[in-house]
PDB file of C-alpha atoms in Angstrom:
ATOM      1  CA  MET A 181     -14.865  73.560 336.455  1.00  0.00           C
ATOM      2  CA  ARG A 182     -14.531  75.826 333.370  1.00  0.00           C
ATOM      3  CA  ALA A 183     -11.158  76.122 331.643  1.00  0.00           C
ATOM      4  CA  LYS A 184      -9.590  79.557 332.044  1.00  0.00           C
ATOM      5  CA  ASN A 185      -8.698  79.680 328.314  1.00  0.00           C
ATOM      6  CA  PRO A 186     -11.717  78.987 326.062  1.00  0.00           C
ATOM      7  CA  LEU A 187      -9.469  78.482 323.026  1.00  0.00           C
ATOM      8  CA  ALA A 188      -7.478  75.820 324.862  1.00  0.00           C
ATOM      9  CA  ALA A 189     -10.672  74.098 325.877  1.00  0.00           C
ATOM     10  CA  ALA A 190     -11.906  74.101 322.290  1.00  0.00           C
ATOM     11  CA  ALA A 191      -8.608  72.693 321.086  1.00  0.00           C
ATOM     12  CA  ALA A 192      -8.822  69.895 323.642  1.00  0.00           C
ATOM     13  CA  VAL A 193     -12.311  68.969 322.465  1.00  0.00           C
ATOM     14  CA  ALA A 194     -11.172  68.969 318.843  1.00  0.00           C
ATOM     15  CA  THR A 195      -8.226  66.719 319.685  1.00  0.00           C
ATOM     16  CA  ALA A 196     -10.519  64.274 321.482  1.00  0.00           C
ATOM     17  CA  LEU A 197     -12.840  64.152 318.476  1.00  0.00           C
ATOM     18  CA  VAL A 198      -9.937  63.428 316.125  1.00  0.00           C
ATOM     19  CA  LEU A 199      -8.678  60.630 318.370  1.00  0.00           C
ATOM     20  CA  SER A 200     -12.157  59.151 318.560  1.00  0.00           C
ATOM     21  CA  ALA A 201     -12.592  59.258 314.788  1.00  0.00           C
ATOM     22  CA  CYS A 202      -9.262  57.479 314.349  1.00  0.00           C
ATOM     23  CA  GLY A 203     -10.286  54.675 316.709  1.00  0.00           C
ATOM     24  CA  GLY A 204      -8.139  55.972 319.565  1.00  0.00           C
ATOM     25  CA  GLY A 205      -8.983  57.998 322.611  1.00  0.00           C
ATOM     26  CA  SER A 206      -8.290  58.350 326.261  1.00  0.00           C
ATOM     27  CA  ALA A 207      -9.839  54.990 327.272  1.00  0.00           C
ATOM     28  CA  GLU A 208      -7.440  53.079 325.045  1.00  0.00           C
ATOM     29  CA  LEU A 209      -4.399  55.186 325.841  1.00  0.00           C
ATOM     30  CA  SER A 210      -4.956  55.040 329.602  1.00  0.00           C
ATOM     31  CA  ALA A 211      -6.013  51.373 329.876  1.00  0.00           C
ATOM     32  CA  GLU A 212      -2.850  50.343 331.683  1.00  0.00           C
ATOM     33  CA  ASP A 213      -3.360  53.163 334.198  1.00  0.00           C
ATOM     34  CA  GLU A 214      -6.646  51.586 335.311  1.00  0.00           C
ATOM     35  CA  PRO A 215      -6.905  48.898 338.037  1.00  0.00           C
ATOM     36  CA  LEU A 216      -6.461  45.361 336.734  1.00  0.00           C
ATOM     37  CA  ARG A 217      -9.844  43.666 337.290  1.00  0.00           C
ATOM     38  CA  VAL A 218      -9.409  39.927 337.868  1.00  0.00           C
ATOM     39  CA  GLY A 219     -12.324  37.510 338.304  1.00  0.00           C
ATOM     40  CA  ALA A 220     -11.729  34.609 340.672  1.00  0.00           C
ATOM     41  CA  SER A 221     -13.398  31.836 342.637  1.00  0.00           C
ATOM     42  CA  PRO A 222     -13.535  32.812 346.344  1.00  0.00           C
ATOM     43  CA  VAL A 223     -11.306  29.936 347.524  1.00  0.00           C
ATOM     44  CA  PRO A 224      -8.395  29.647 346.998  1.00  0.00           C
ATOM     45  CA  HIS A 225      -8.046  31.937 343.975  1.00  0.00           C
ATOM     46  CA  ALA A 226      -9.382  35.170 345.480  1.00  0.00           C
ATOM     47  CA  GLU A 227      -7.496  34.435 348.719  1.00  0.00           C
ATOM     48  CA  ILE A 228      -4.239  34.091 346.789  1.00  0.00           C
ATOM     49  CA  LEU A 229      -4.985  37.296 344.885  1.00  0.00           C
ATOM     50  CA  ARG A 230      -5.722  39.137 348.146  1.00  0.00           C
ATOM     51  CA  PHE A 231      -2.337  38.032 349.473  1.00  0.00           C
ATOM     52  CA  VAL A 232      -0.750  39.440 346.318  1.00  0.00           C
ATOM     53  CA  ASP A 233      -2.754  42.659 346.647  1.00  0.00           C
ATOM     54  CA  GLU A 234      -2.008  43.204 350.330  1.00  0.00           C
ATOM     55  CA  GLU A 235       1.615  42.052 350.462  1.00  0.00           C
ATOM     56  CA  LEU A 236       3.208  42.449 347.026  1.00  0.00           C
ATOM     57  CA  ALA A 237       1.228  44.584 344.576  1.00  0.00           C
ATOM     58  CA  ALA A 238       2.033  48.048 345.960  1.00  0.00           C
ATOM     59  CA  ASP A 239       5.790  47.543 345.713  1.00  0.00           C
ATOM     60  CA  ALA A 240       5.344  46.276 342.147  1.00  0.00           C
ATOM     61  CA  GLY A 241       3.188  49.258 341.194  1.00  0.00           C
ATOM     62  CA  LEU A 242       0.153  47.067 340.474  1.00  0.00           C
ATOM     63  CA  ASP A 243      -3.358  48.296 341.244  1.00  0.00           C
ATOM     64  CA  LEU A 244      -5.413  45.101 341.575  1.00  0.00           C
ATOM     65  CA  GLU A 245      -9.196  44.785 341.808  1.00  0.00           C
ATOM     66  CA  ILE A 246     -10.577  41.337 342.671  1.00  0.00           C
ATOM     67  CA  VAL A 247     -14.054  40.326 341.477  1.00  0.00           C
ATOM     68  CA  GLU A 248     -15.412  37.104 343.018  1.00  0.00           C
ATOM     69  CA  PHE A 249     -17.587  34.568 341.168  1.00  0.00           C
ATOM     70  CA  THR A 250     -19.204  31.514 342.740  1.00  0.00           C
ATOM     71  CA  ASP A 251     -19.634  29.412 339.600  1.00  0.00           C
ATOM     72  CA  TYR A 252     -17.506  28.224 336.681  1.00  0.00           C
ATOM     73  CA  VAL A 253     -19.478  29.947 333.894  1.00  0.00           C
ATOM     74  CA  GLN A 254     -19.715  33.669 334.630  1.00  0.00           C
ATOM     75  CA  PRO A 255     -15.954  34.384 334.930  1.00  0.00           C
ATOM     76  CA  ASN A 256     -15.494  33.571 331.232  1.00  0.00           C
ATOM     77  CA  VAL A 257     -18.655  35.473 330.248  1.00  0.00           C
ATOM     78  CA  ALA A 258     -17.328  38.535 332.095  1.00  0.00           C
ATOM     79  CA  LEU A 259     -13.880  38.204 330.530  1.00  0.00           C
ATOM     80  CA  ASP A 260     -15.374  37.928 327.070  1.00  0.00           C
ATOM     81  CA  ASP A 261     -17.584  41.009 327.462  1.00  0.00           C
ATOM     82  CA  GLY A 262     -14.761  43.105 328.926  1.00  0.00           C
ATOM     83  CA  SER A 263     -16.224  43.441 332.431  1.00  0.00           C
ATOM     84  CA  ILE A 264     -12.937  42.053 333.768  1.00  0.00           C
ATOM     85  CA  ASP A 265      -9.395  42.000 332.362  1.00  0.00           C
ATOM     86  CA  ALA A 266      -8.440  38.465 333.396  1.00  0.00           C
ATOM     87  CA  ASN A 267      -9.749  35.534 335.362  1.00  0.00           C
ATOM     88  CA  TYR A 268      -8.131  33.023 337.655  1.00  0.00           C
ATOM     89  CA  PHE A 269     -10.222  29.944 338.379  1.00  0.00           C
ATOM     90  CA  GLN A 270      -9.860  27.388 335.585  1.00  0.00           C
ATOM     91  CA  THR A 271      -7.653  24.735 334.023  1.00  0.00           C
ATOM     92  CA  VAL A 272      -6.551  24.407 330.406  1.00  0.00           C
ATOM     93  CA  PRO A 273      -8.847  21.410 329.680  1.00  0.00           C
ATOM     94  CA  TYR A 274     -11.845  23.349 331.036  1.00  0.00           C
ATOM     95  CA  LEU A 275     -10.818  26.439 329.051  1.00  0.00           C
ATOM     96  CA  GLU A 276     -10.545  24.423 325.843  1.00  0.00           C
ATOM     97  CA  GLU A 277     -14.028  22.989 326.410  1.00  0.00           C
ATOM     98  CA  GLN A 278     -15.426  26.476 327.000  1.00  0.00           C
ATOM     99  CA  GLU A 279     -13.709  27.900 323.912  1.00  0.00           C
ATOM    100  CA  ALA A 280     -15.111  25.087 321.774  1.00  0.00           C
ATOM    101  CA  ASN A 281     -18.643  25.557 323.102  1.00  0.00           C
ATOM    102  CA  ALA A 282     -18.836  29.349 323.374  1.00  0.00           C
ATOM    103  CA  GLY A 283     -16.326  30.523 320.759  1.00  0.00           C
ATOM    104  CA  TYR A 284     -14.156  32.459 323.216  1.00  0.00           C
ATOM    105  CA  ASP A 285     -10.776  33.734 322.018  1.00  0.00           C
ATOM    106  CA  PHE A 286      -8.712  33.551 325.200  1.00  0.00           C
ATOM    107  CA  THR A 287      -5.073  32.930 326.100  1.00  0.00           C
ATOM    108  CA  ALA A 288      -3.983  30.785 329.054  1.00  0.00           C
ATOM    109  CA  LEU A 289      -0.893  31.952 330.931  1.00  0.00           C
ATOM    110  CA  GLU A 290       1.420  29.922 333.177  1.00  0.00           C
ATOM    111  CA  PRO A 291       0.176  27.328 335.739  1.00  0.00           C
ATOM    112  CA  VAL A 292      -0.107  28.624 339.307  1.00  0.00           C
ATOM    113  CA  HIS A 293      -1.527  25.820 341.442  1.00  0.00           C
ATOM    114  CA  ILE A 294      -3.281  22.462 341.475  1.00  0.00           C
ATOM    115  CA  GLU A 295      -6.409  21.631 343.495  1.00  0.00           C
ATOM    116  CA  PRO A 296      -6.706  17.840 343.614  1.00  0.00           C
ATOM    117  CA  LEU A 297     -10.247  16.480 343.238  1.00  0.00           C
ATOM    118  CA  GLY A 298     -11.274  14.304 346.149  1.00  0.00           C
ATOM    119  CA  ILE A 299     -13.880  11.678 346.979  1.00  0.00           C
ATOM    120  CA  TYR A 300     -15.820  12.620 350.120  1.00  0.00           C
ATOM    121  CA  SER A 301     -18.584  11.024 352.169  1.00  0.00           C
ATOM    122  CA  ASP A 302     -20.668  11.989 355.183  1.00  0.00           C
ATOM    123  CA  SER A 303     -21.444   8.359 356.019  1.00  0.00           C
ATOM    124  CA  LEU A 304     -18.334   6.335 355.106  1.00  0.00           C
ATOM    125  CA  THR A 305     -14.752   6.297 356.311  1.00  0.00           C
ATOM    126  CA  ALA A 306     -13.258   4.180 353.520  1.00  0.00           C
ATOM    127  CA  LEU A 307     -13.964   3.603 349.832  1.00  0.00           C
ATOM    128  CA  ALA A 308     -14.100  -0.122 350.491  1.00  0.00           C
ATOM    129  CA  ASP A 309     -17.276   0.517 352.501  1.00  0.00           C
ATOM    130  CA  LEU A 310     -19.235   1.822 349.496  1.00  0.00           C
ATOM    131  CA  PRO A 311     -22.289  -0.448 349.310  1.00  0.00           C
ATOM    132  CA  ASP A 312     -23.546  -2.151 346.175  1.00  0.00           C
ATOM    133  CA  GLY A 313     -25.679   0.334 344.262  1.00  0.00           C
ATOM    134  CA  ALA A 314     -24.186   3.338 346.062  1.00  0.00           C
ATOM    135  CA  THR A 315     -24.988   6.784 344.671  1.00  0.00           C
ATOM    136  CA  VAL A 316     -21.930   8.838 343.742  1.00  0.00           C
ATOM    137  CA  ALA A 317     -22.235  12.496 342.703  1.00  0.00           C
ATOM    138  CA  ILE A 318     -19.714  14.017 340.283  1.00  0.00           C
ATOM    139  CA  PRO A 319     -19.414  17.486 338.675  1.00  0.00           C
ATOM    140  CA  ASN A 320     -21.697  18.069 335.701  1.00  0.00           C
ATOM    141  CA  ASP A 321     -19.307  19.972 333.421  1.00  0.00           C
ATOM    142  CA  PRO A 322     -17.546  17.664 330.939  1.00  0.00           C
ATOM    143  CA  THR A 323     -13.967  18.422 332.010  1.00  0.00           C
ATOM    144  CA  ASN A 324     -14.448  17.884 335.734  1.00  0.00           C
ATOM    145  CA  ALA A 325     -16.828  14.963 335.159  1.00  0.00           C
ATOM    146  CA  GLY A 326     -14.030  13.293 333.204  1.00  0.00           C
ATOM    147  CA  ARG A 327     -11.544  14.001 335.991  1.00  0.00           C
ATOM    148  CA  ALA A 328     -13.990  12.536 338.528  1.00  0.00           C
ATOM    149  CA  LEU A 329     -14.520   9.367 336.516  1.00  0.00           C
ATOM    150  CA  ARG A 330     -10.773   8.907 336.148  1.00  0.00           C
ATOM    151  CA  LEU A 331     -10.396   9.301 339.915  1.00  0.00           C
ATOM    152  CA  LEU A 332     -13.026   6.616 340.461  1.00  0.00           C
ATOM    153  CA  ALA A 333     -11.195   4.399 337.981  1.00  0.00           C
ATOM    154  CA  ALA A 334      -7.842   5.039 339.682  1.00  0.00           C
ATOM    155  CA  ASN A 335      -9.393   3.669 342.868  1.00  0.00           C
ATOM    156  CA  ASP A 336     -10.796   0.543 341.150  1.00  0.00           C
ATOM    157  CA  LEU A 337     -14.413   1.609 341.524  1.00  0.00           C
ATOM    158  CA  VAL A 338     -15.065   1.588 337.767  1.00  0.00           C
ATOM    159  CA  THR A 339     -13.160   0.779 334.596  1.00  0.00           C
ATOM    160  CA  LEU A 340     -13.260   3.126 331.617  1.00  0.00           C
ATOM    161  CA  ALA A 341     -12.888   2.785 327.882  1.00  0.00           C
ATOM    162  CA  ASP A 342      -9.729   4.334 326.448  1.00  0.00           C
ATOM    163  CA  THR A 343     -10.782   7.822 325.340  1.00  0.00           C
ATOM    164  CA  GLY A 344      -7.261   9.096 324.705  1.00  0.00           C
ATOM    165  CA  ASP A 345      -7.002  12.799 325.488  1.00  0.00           C
ATOM    166  CA  ALA A 346     -10.780  13.232 325.442  1.00  0.00           C
ATOM    167  CA  ALA A 347     -12.589  13.445 328.773  1.00  0.00           C
ATOM    168  CA  PRO A 348     -14.503  10.238 329.496  1.00  0.00           C
ATOM    169  CA  THR A 349     -18.219  10.366 330.206  1.00  0.00           C
ATOM    170  CA  SER A 350     -20.514   8.005 332.075  1.00  0.00           C
ATOM    171  CA  LEU A 351     -21.131   6.279 328.728  1.00  0.00           C
ATOM    172  CA  ASP A 352     -17.468   5.211 328.740  1.00  0.00           C
ATOM    173  CA  ILE A 353     -17.839   3.127 331.912  1.00  0.00           C
ATOM    174  CA  GLU A 354     -17.072  -0.456 330.871  1.00  0.00           C
ATOM    175  CA  GLY A 355     -16.925  -2.057 334.310  1.00  0.00           C
ATOM    176  CA  ASN A 356     -18.910  -1.150 337.416  1.00  0.00           C
ATOM    177  CA  PRO A 357     -18.475  -3.968 339.952  1.00  0.00           C
ATOM    178  CA  LYS A 358     -20.377  -2.157 342.728  1.00  0.00           C
ATOM    179  CA  ASN A 359     -23.165  -1.003 340.381  1.00  0.00           C
ATOM    180  CA  LEU A 360     -22.517   2.590 341.361  1.00  0.00           C
ATOM    181  CA  GLN A 361     -25.263   5.040 340.441  1.00  0.00           C
ATOM    182  CA  ILE A 362     -23.417   8.038 338.979  1.00  0.00           C
ATOM    183  CA  THR A 363     -25.295  11.330 339.225  1.00  0.00           C
ATOM    184  CA  GLU A 364     -24.067  14.668 337.867  1.00  0.00           C
ATOM    185  CA  VAL A 365     -24.441  17.811 339.989  1.00  0.00           C
ATOM    186  CA  GLU A 366     -23.356  21.420 339.428  1.00  0.00           C
ATOM    187  CA  ALA A 367     -19.867  21.610 340.912  1.00  0.00           C
ATOM    188  CA  ALA A 368     -20.611  24.314 343.476  1.00  0.00           C
ATOM    189  CA  GLN A 369     -23.511  22.258 344.870  1.00  0.00           C
ATOM    190  CA  LEU A 370     -21.521  19.055 345.432  1.00  0.00           C
ATOM    191  CA  PRO A 371     -20.652  19.690 349.106  1.00  0.00           C
ATOM    192  CA  ARG A 372     -24.375  20.168 349.851  1.00  0.00           C
ATOM    193  CA  SER A 373     -25.157  16.924 348.034  1.00  0.00           C
ATOM    194  CA  LEU A 374     -23.194  14.874 350.575  1.00  0.00           C
ATOM    195  CA  ALA A 375     -26.304  14.551 352.730  1.00  0.00           C
ATOM    196  CA  ASP A 376     -28.175  12.896 349.863  1.00  0.00           C
ATOM    197  CA  VAL A 377     -25.556  10.567 348.330  1.00  0.00           C
ATOM    198  CA  ASP A 378     -23.151   7.943 349.548  1.00  0.00           C
ATOM    199  CA  ALA A 379     -20.136   9.799 348.176  1.00  0.00           C
ATOM    200  CA  ALA A 380     -19.291  12.815 346.017  1.00  0.00           C
ATOM    201  CA  VAL A 381     -16.271  13.830 343.951  1.00  0.00           C
ATOM    202  CA  ILE A 382     -15.660  17.481 344.833  1.00  0.00           C
ATOM    203  CA  ASN A 383     -13.347  20.101 343.340  1.00  0.00           C
ATOM    204  CA  GLY A 384     -10.688  21.303 345.764  1.00  0.00           C
ATOM    205  CA  ASN A 385     -11.847  24.912 345.912  1.00  0.00           C
ATOM    206  CA  TYR A 386     -15.441  23.953 346.751  1.00  0.00           C
ATOM    207  CA  ALA A 387     -14.254  21.409 349.309  1.00  0.00           C
ATOM    208  CA  ILE A 388     -12.163  24.027 351.119  1.00  0.00           C
ATOM    209  CA  ASP A 389     -15.006  26.540 350.929  1.00  0.00           C
ATOM    210  CA  ALA A 390     -17.261  23.967 352.656  1.00  0.00           C
ATOM    211  CA  ASP A 391     -14.708  23.494 355.481  1.00  0.00           C
ATOM    212  CA  LEU A 392     -13.599  20.115 354.174  1.00  0.00           C
ATOM    213  CA  SER A 393      -9.904  19.377 354.409  1.00  0.00           C
ATOM    214  CA  PRO A 394      -8.791  17.470 351.305  1.00  0.00           C
ATOM    215  CA  ALA A 395      -5.721  16.178 353.105  1.00  0.00           C
ATOM    216  CA  GLU A 396      -7.752  14.865 356.072  1.00  0.00           C
ATOM    217  CA  ASP A 397     -11.330  14.339 354.927  1.00  0.00           C
ATOM    218  CA  ALA A 398     -11.010  12.949 351.400  1.00  0.00           C
ATOM    219  CA  LEU A 399     -11.284   9.187 351.021  1.00  0.00           C
ATOM    220  CA  ALA A 400      -9.069   9.531 347.931  1.00  0.00           C
ATOM    221  CA  LEU A 401      -7.358  12.409 346.112  1.00  0.00           C
ATOM    222  CA  GLU A 402      -6.073  12.975 342.599  1.00  0.00           C
ATOM    223  CA  GLU A 403      -2.328  12.624 342.209  1.00  0.00           C
ATOM    224  CA  ALA A 404      -0.574  15.985 341.853  1.00  0.00           C
ATOM    225  CA  GLU A 405       2.442  14.707 339.901  1.00  0.00           C
ATOM    226  CA  GLY A 406       1.853  14.917 336.153  1.00  0.00           C
ATOM    227  CA  ASN A 407      -1.617  16.380 336.690  1.00  0.00           C
ATOM    228  CA  PRO A 408      -2.607  18.500 333.641  1.00  0.00           C
ATOM    229  CA  ASN A 409      -5.323  20.313 335.592  1.00  0.00           C
ATOM    230  CA  ALA A 410      -3.365  23.228 337.008  1.00  0.00           C
ATOM    231  CA  ASN A 411      -5.225  26.465 337.654  1.00  0.00           C
ATOM    232  CA  LEU A 412      -3.973  29.577 335.891  1.00  0.00           C
ATOM    233  CA  VAL A 413      -4.722  33.131 334.773  1.00  0.00           C
ATOM    234  CA  VAL A 414      -6.631  33.518 331.494  1.00  0.00           C
ATOM    235  CA  VAL A 415      -6.890  36.722 329.435  1.00  0.00           C
ATOM    236  CA  ARG A 416      -8.472  37.820 326.173  1.00  0.00           C
ATOM    237  CA  ALA A 417      -6.181  36.954 323.248  1.00  0.00           C
ATOM    238  CA  GLY A 418      -4.024  39.916 322.359  1.00  0.00           C
ATOM    239  CA  THR A 419      -3.948  41.415 325.866  1.00  0.00           C
ATOM    240  CA  GLU A 420      -1.266  39.168 327.306  1.00  0.00           C
ATOM    241  CA  ASP A 421       1.349  41.909 326.739  1.00  0.00           C
ATOM    242  CA  ASP A 422      -0.539  44.335 329.015  1.00  0.00           C
ATOM    243  CA  GLU A 423       2.064  45.488 331.526  1.00  0.00           C
ATOM    244  CA  ARG A 424      -0.365  44.953 334.421  1.00  0.00           C
ATOM    245  CA  ILE A 425      -0.927  41.331 333.425  1.00  0.00           C
ATOM    246  CA  GLY A 426       2.820  40.784 333.262  1.00  0.00           C
ATOM    247  CA  GLN A 427       3.167  42.213 336.764  1.00  0.00           C
ATOM    248  CA  LEU A 428       0.421  39.938 338.087  1.00  0.00           C
ATOM    249  CA  GLU A 429       2.011  36.885 336.493  1.00  0.00           C
ATOM    250  CA  GLU A 430       5.377  37.705 338.025  1.00  0.00           C
ATOM    251  CA  LEU A 431       3.861  38.107 341.477  1.00  0.00           C
ATOM    252  CA  LEU A 432       1.734  34.951 341.258  1.00  0.00           C
ATOM    253  CA  HIS A 433       4.870  32.948 340.452  1.00  0.00           C
ATOM    254  CA  SER A 434       6.975  34.451 343.220  1.00  0.00           C
ATOM    255  CA  ASP A 435       8.580  32.654 346.145  1.00  0.00           C
ATOM    256  CA  GLU A 436       6.258  34.593 348.463  1.00  0.00           C
ATOM    257  CA  VAL A 437       3.151  33.166 346.795  1.00  0.00           C
ATOM    258  CA  ARG A 438       4.614  29.652 346.774  1.00  0.00           C
ATOM    259  CA  THR A 439       5.206  29.883 350.527  1.00  0.00           C
ATOM    260  CA  PHE A 440       1.723  31.343 351.118  1.00  0.00           C
ATOM    261  CA  ILE A 441       0.077  28.448 349.247  1.00  0.00           C
ATOM    262  CA  GLU A 442       2.130  25.786 351.002  1.00  0.00           C
ATOM    263  CA  GLU A 443       1.618  27.214 354.506  1.00  0.00           C
ATOM    264  CA  THR A 444      -2.046  28.179 354.096  1.00  0.00           C
ATOM    265  CA  TYR A 445      -3.488  25.091 352.419  1.00  0.00           C
ATOM    266  CA  GLU A 446      -1.221  22.299 353.734  1.00  0.00           C
ATOM    267  CA  GLY A 447      -1.471  20.107 350.640  1.00  0.00           C
ATOM    268  CA  ALA A 448      -5.053  20.938 349.687  1.00  0.00           C
ATOM    269  CA  VAL A 449      -3.663  23.395 347.146  1.00  0.00           C
ATOM    270  CA  ILE A 450      -0.253  22.699 345.622  1.00  0.00           C
ATOM    271  CA  PRO A 451       2.025  25.202 343.805  1.00  0.00           C
ATOM    272  CA  ALA A 452       2.481  24.275 340.148  1.00  0.00           C
ATOM    273  CA  PHE A 453       5.598  26.358 339.496  1.00  0.00           C
TER     274      PHE A 453
END
């Protein structure tokens, strides 16, 4: 629609050009008026965000838009290129690995929950039944592969060299009394691999998404106490003071979200705050 006052319209255009030349403009000034776009794995991250959106966000004045990703790579790509404002799917060790490999400049916020890794099998009911030479699938990204190997070691299936804070790899296996054949599989594909291996170490979110109950179906689970692998919100460095991000953080660490996690996931997902 045309402006009724041509002079006013011209002045508005001139102002916009000045702001643009100075590096400002309406997009920058109105950023916090836009929906907060958060990338998340479908389960449990997007489910937790939907609870926040449906039950808490309106009263807090937060307009939340949830973007789902089914792998562990694209949420950081999208955050880096500005397609989303934050993501909620990863742990600090995984983030540090990604920053080292891809050069991302991100900031991790406060821990929200822990998803214990578990050892699952379609054919066995106890770890003691693993046969000699059994095939065991683990995640293929370095952080979760290291977690998986440590879980195997915690259950006396292998012994590992001392790698300090560094994630162990299959090359760090020093003892393997059952001659386990360790195979690495993309994390999202691990539940499907159960038909082809004797056992698989599966991330909690992918286990739940495949209708596995970590509390009931896992032959062994990571310990939650002292676990450094809490899931949290990650943002581009320098945007952590965005008012919308502050609102999301407050809601994710609320008593309502704690209760939702505890009642919905029954130990498969554990609040970390």
